[in-house]
Tab-separated table of C-alpha atoms and ligand atoms in Angstrom:
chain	number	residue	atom	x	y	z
A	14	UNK	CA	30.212	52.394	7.240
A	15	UNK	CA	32.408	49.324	7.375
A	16	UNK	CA	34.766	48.469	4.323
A	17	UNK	CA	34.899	44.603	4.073
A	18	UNK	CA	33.625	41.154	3.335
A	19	UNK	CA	33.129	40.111	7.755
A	20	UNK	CA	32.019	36.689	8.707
A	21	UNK	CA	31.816	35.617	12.158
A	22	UNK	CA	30.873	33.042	13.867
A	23	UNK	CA	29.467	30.845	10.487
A	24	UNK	CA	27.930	27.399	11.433
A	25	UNK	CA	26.134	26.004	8.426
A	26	UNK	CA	23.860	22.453	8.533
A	27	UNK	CA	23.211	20.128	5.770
A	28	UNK	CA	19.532	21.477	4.982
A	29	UNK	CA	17.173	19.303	6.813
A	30	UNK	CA	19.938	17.663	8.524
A	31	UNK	CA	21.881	17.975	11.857
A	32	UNK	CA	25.468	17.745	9.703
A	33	UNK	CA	27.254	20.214	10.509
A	34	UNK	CA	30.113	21.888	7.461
A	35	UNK	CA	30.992	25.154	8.514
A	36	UNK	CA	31.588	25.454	12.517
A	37	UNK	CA	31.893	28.575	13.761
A	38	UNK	CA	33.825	30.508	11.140
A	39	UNK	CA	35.346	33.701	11.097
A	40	UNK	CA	36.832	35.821	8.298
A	41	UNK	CA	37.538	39.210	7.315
A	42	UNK	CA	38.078	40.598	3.681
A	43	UNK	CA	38.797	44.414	3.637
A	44	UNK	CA	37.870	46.108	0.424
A	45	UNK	CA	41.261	46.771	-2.063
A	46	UNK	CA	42.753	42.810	-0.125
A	47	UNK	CA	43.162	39.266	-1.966
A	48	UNK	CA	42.332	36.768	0.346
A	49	UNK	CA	43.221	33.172	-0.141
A	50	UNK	CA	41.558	29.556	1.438
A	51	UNK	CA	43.652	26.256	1.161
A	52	UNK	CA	42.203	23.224	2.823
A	53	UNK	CA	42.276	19.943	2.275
A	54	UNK	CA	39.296	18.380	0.481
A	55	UNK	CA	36.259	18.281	2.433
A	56	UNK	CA	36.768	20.513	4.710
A	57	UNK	CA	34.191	23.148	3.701
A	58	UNK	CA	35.110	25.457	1.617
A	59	UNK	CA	32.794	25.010	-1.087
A	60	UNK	CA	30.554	24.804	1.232
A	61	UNK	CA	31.089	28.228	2.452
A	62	UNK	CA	30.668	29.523	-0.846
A	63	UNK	CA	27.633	28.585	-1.395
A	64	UNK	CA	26.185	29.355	1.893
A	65	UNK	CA	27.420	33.106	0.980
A	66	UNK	CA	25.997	33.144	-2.317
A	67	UNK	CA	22.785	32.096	-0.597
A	68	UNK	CA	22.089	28.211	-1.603
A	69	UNK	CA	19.388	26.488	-0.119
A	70	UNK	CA	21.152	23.566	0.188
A	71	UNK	CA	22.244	24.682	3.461
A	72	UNK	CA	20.770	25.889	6.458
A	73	UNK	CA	22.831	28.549	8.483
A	74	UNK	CA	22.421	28.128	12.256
A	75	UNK	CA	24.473	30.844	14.141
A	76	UNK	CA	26.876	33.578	13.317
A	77	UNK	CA	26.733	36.439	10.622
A	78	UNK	CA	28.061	37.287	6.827
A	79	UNK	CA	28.633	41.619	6.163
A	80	UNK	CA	29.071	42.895	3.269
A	81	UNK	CA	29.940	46.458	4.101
A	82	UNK	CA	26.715	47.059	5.854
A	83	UNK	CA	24.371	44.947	4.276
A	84	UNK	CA	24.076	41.031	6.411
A	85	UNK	CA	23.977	39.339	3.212
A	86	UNK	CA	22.187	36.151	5.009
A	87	UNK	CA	18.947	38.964	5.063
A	88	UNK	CA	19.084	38.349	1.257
A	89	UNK	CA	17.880	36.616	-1.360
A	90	UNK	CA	20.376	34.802	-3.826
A	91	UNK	CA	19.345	37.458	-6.597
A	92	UNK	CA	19.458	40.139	-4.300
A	93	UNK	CA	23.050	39.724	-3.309
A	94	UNK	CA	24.206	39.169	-6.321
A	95	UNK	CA	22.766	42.911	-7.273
A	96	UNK	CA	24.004	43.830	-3.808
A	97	UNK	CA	27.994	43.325	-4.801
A	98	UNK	CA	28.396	39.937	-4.514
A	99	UNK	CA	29.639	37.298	-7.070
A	100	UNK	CA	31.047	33.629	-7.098
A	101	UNK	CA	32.381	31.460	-9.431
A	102	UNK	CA	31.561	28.006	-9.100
A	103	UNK	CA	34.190	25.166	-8.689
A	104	UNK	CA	31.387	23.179	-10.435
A	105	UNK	CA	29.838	25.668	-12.924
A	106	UNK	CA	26.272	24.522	-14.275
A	107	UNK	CA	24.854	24.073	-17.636
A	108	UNK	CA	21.993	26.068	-19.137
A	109	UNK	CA	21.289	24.549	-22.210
A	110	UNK	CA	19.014	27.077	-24.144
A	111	UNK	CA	20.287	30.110	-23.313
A	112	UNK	CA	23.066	31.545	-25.194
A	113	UNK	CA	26.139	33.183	-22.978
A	114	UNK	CA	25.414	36.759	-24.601
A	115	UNK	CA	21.783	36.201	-23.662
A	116	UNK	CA	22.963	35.281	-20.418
A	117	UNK	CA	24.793	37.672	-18.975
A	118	UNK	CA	23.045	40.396	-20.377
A	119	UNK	CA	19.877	39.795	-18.712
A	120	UNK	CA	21.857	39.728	-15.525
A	121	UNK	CA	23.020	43.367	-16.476
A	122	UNK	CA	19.885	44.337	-17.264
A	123	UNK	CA	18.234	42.905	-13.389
A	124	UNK	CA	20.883	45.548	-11.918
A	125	UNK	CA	18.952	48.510	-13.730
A	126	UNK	CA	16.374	50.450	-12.620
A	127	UNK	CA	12.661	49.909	-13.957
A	128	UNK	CA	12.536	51.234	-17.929
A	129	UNK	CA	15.979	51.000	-18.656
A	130	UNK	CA	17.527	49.348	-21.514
A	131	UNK	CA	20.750	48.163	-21.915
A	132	UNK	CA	22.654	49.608	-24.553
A	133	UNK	CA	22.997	46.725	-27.278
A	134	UNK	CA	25.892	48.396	-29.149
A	135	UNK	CA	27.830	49.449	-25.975
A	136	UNK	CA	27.196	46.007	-24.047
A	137	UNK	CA	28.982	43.941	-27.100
A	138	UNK	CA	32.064	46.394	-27.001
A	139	UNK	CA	32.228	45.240	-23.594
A	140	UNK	CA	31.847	41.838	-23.613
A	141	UNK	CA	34.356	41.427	-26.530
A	142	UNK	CA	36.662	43.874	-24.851
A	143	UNK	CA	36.517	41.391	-22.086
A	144	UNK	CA	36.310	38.063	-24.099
A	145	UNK	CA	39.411	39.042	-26.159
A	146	UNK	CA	41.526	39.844	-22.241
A	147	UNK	CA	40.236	36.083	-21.504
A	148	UNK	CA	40.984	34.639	-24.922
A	149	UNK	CA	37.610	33.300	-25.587
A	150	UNK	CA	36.338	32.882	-29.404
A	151	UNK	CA	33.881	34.944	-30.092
A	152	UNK	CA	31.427	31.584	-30.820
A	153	UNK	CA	31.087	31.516	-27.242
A	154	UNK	CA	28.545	34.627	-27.331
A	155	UNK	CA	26.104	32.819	-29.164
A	156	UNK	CA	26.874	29.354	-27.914
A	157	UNK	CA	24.557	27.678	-24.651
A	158	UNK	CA	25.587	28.604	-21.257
A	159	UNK	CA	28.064	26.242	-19.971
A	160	UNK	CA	26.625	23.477	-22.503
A	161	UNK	CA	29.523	21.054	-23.619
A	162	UNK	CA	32.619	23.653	-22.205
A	163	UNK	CA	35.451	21.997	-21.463
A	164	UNK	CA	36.514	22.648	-17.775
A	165	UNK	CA	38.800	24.854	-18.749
A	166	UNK	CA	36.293	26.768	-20.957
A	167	UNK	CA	33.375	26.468	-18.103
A	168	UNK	CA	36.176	28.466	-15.641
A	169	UNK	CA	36.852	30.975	-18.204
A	170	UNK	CA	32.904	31.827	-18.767
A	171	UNK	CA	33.134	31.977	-14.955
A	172	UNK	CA	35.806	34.973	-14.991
A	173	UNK	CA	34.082	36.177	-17.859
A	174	UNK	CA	30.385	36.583	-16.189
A	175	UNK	CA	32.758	38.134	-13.008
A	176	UNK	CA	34.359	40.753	-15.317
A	177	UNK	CA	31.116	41.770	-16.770
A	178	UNK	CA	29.255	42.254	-13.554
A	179	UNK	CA	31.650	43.680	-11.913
A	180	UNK	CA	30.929	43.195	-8.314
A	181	UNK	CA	32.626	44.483	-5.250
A	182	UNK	CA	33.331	41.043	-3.398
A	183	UNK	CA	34.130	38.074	-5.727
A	184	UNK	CA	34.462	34.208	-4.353
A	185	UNK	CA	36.510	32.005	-6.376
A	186	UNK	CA	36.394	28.652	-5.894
A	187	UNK	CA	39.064	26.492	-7.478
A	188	UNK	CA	38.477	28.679	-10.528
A	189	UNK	CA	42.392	27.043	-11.178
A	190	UNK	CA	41.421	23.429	-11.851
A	191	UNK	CA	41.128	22.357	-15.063
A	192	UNK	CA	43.352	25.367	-16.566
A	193	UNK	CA	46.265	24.386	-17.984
A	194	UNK	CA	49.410	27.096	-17.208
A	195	UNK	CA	48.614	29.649	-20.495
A	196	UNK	CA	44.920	29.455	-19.430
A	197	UNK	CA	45.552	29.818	-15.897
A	198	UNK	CA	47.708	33.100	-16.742
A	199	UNK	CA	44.787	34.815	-18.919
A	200	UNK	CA	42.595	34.520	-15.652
A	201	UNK	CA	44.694	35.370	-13.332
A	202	UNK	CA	45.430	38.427	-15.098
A	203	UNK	CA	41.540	38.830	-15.643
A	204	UNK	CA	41.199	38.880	-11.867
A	205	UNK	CA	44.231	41.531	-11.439
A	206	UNK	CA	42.708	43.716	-14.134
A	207	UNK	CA	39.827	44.040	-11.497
A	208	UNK	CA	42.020	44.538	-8.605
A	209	UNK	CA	41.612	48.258	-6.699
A	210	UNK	CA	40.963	49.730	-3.390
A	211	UNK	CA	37.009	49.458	-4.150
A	212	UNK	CA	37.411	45.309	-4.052
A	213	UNK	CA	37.828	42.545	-2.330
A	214	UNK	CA	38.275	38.891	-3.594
A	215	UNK	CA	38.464	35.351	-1.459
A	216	UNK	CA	40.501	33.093	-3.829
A	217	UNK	CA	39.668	29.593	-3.039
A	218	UNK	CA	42.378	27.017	-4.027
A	219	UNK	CA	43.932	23.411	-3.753
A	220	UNK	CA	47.351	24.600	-5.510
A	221	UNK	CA	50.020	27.591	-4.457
A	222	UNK	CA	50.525	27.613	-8.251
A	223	UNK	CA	47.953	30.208	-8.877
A	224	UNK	CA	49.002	32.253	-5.906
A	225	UNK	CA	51.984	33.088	-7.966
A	226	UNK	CA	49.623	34.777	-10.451
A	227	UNK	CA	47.343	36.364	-8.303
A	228	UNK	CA	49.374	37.190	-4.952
A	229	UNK	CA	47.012	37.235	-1.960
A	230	UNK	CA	47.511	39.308	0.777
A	231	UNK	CA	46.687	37.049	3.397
A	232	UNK	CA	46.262	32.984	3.223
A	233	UNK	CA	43.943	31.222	5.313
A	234	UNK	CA	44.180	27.581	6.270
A	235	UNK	CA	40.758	25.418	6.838
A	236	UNK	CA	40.191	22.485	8.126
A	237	UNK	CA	36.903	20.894	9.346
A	238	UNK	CA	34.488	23.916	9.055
A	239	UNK	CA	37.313	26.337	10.644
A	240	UNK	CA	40.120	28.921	9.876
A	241	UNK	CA	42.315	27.410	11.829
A	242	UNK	CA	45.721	29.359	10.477
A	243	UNK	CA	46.085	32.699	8.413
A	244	UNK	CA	49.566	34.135	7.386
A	245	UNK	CA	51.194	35.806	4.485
A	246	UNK	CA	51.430	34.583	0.972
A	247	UNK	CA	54.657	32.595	2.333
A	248	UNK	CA	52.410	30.561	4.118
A	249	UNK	CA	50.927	29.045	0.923
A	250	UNK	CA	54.476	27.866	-0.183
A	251	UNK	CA	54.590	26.311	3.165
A	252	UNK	CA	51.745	24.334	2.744
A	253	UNK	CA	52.669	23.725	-0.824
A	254	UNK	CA	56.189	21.630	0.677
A	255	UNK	CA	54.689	20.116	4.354
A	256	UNK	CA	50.773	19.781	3.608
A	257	UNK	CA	47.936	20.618	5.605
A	258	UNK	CA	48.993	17.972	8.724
A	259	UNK	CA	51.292	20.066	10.576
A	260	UNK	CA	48.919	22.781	10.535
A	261	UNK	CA	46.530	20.364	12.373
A	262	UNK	CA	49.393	18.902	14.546
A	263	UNK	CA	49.963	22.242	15.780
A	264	UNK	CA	46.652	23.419	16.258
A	265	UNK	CA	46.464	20.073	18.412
A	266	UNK	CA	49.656	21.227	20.360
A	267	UNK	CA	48.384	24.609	21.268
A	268	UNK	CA	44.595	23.123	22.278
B	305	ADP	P1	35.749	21.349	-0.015
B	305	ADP	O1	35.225	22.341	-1.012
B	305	ADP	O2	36.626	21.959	1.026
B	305	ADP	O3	36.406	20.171	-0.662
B	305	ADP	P2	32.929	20.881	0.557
B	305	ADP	O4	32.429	22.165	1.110
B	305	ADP	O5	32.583	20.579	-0.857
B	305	ADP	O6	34.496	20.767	0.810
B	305	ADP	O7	32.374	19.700	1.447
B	305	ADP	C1	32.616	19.599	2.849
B	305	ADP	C2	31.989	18.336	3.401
B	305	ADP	O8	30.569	18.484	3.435
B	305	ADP	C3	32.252	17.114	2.549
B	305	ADP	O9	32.391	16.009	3.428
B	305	ADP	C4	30.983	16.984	1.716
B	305	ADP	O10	30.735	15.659	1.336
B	305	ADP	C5	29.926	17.487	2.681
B	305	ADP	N1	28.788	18.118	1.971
B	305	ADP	C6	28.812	19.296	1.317
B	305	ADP	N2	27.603	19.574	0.776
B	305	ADP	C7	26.799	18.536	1.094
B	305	ADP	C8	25.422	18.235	0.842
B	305	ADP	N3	24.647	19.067	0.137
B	305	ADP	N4	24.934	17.054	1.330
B	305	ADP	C9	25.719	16.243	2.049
B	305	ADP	N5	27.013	16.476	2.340
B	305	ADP	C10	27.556	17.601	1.877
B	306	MG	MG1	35.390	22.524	-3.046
């Protein structure tokens, strides 16, 4: 039985198309480890994502994604979500129509077996326990997925949905734009309240700021489809004061 989040070899098309995002990526997450990806825009890490969450927007060509056992790429998007898996968009969507409480508890109710109900009572304790750690009024229960958020408020629902699904593996992309500092706190501390030896979370961000809050164990670098560095969380700071082009520059050096 393995124990992490392994990706090897990734190369990921354009559906339909011969453009090539992800080239040849590889990536470990052990269970109870924060990993974080910086990049500079464009080079893919949205991308790769989405291609682990299963969008059909892309085609995978080569290489593998684990999760524990399971080779997540076998699955459909539904099924790895009830498999462990969870990401929060950079861009979350709209769902106009369905309330948040509606939401989220039909996605509780798809991980139970055939016959069984959700406990109403028990499920709002919950998700109020958990709104009230986020600082979310409790008018977002009733209130359309998504539907006329701020960004700030769309990346809170994210964290929120996250909390209450509770999966092993989490992806966050740029969950930290559009927070402003007190916001960016609450969710940070939302994703360290979920911290533990049974999880393992790929923190996707543009800024070292929220590395502060949620310290990674290991930072990744990447750059046109690729990890091209990892280090510790001092690496972060490093990029934070030289950029991304030395990283290149160096890679360049060594090729
Ligand atoms: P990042 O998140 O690192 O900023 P993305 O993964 O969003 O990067 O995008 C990587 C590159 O792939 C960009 O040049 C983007 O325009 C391109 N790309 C991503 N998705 C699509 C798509 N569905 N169709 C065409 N180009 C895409
Ligand atoms: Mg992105």
């Amino acid at each position: 039985m393995s124990n992490s989040l392994r990706i090897e070899n990734l190369n990921a098309n354009v559906e339909g198309t011969d453009q090539q995002i992800l080239k040849g990526l590889n990536l470990e997450i052990p269970k109870g480890e924060v990993h974080a990806i910086m990049g500079p825009n464009g080079s893919g890490k949205s991308t790769l994502s989405k291609v682990m969450a299963g969008n059909e927007e892309y085609e995978v060509t080569d290489g593998s994604i684990l999760m524990d056992d399971t080779n997540l790429l076998d699955l459909d998007i539904d099924e790895r979500s009830r498999a462990g898996f969870f990401l929060a968009f950079q861009y979350p969507h709209e769902i106009p129509g369905v309330s948040n409480a509606n939401f989220i508890r039909a996605a509780l109710q798809a991980r139970l077996p055939k016959g069984e109900e959700i406990d109403a009572v028990a499920y709002y304790k919950s998700l109020y326990e958990k709104m009230d750690l986020l600082g979310m009024d409790r008018k977002f229960t009733a209130r359309s997925v998504n539907d006329g958020f701020s960004g700030g408020e769309k990346k809170r629902n994210e964290v929120l949905q996250m909390l209450m699904l509770d999966p092993t593996y989490a992806v966050l992309d740029e969950t930290d734009s559009g927070l402003d500092i007190d916001a960016l706190r609450i969710v940070a501390e939302g994703v360290n309240n979920m911290r533990g030896p049974d999880k393992g979370f790929l923190v996707i961000t543009h800024y070292q700021r929220l590395l502060d809050y949620i310290v990674p164990d290991v930072v990744h670098v990447m750059a046109d489809g690729q990890i091209i560095k990892s280090g510790d969380k001092s690496l972060a700071l490093e990029l934070e004061e030289k950029g991304y082009d030395w990283v290149t520059a160096e890679l360049a050096a060594t090729a």
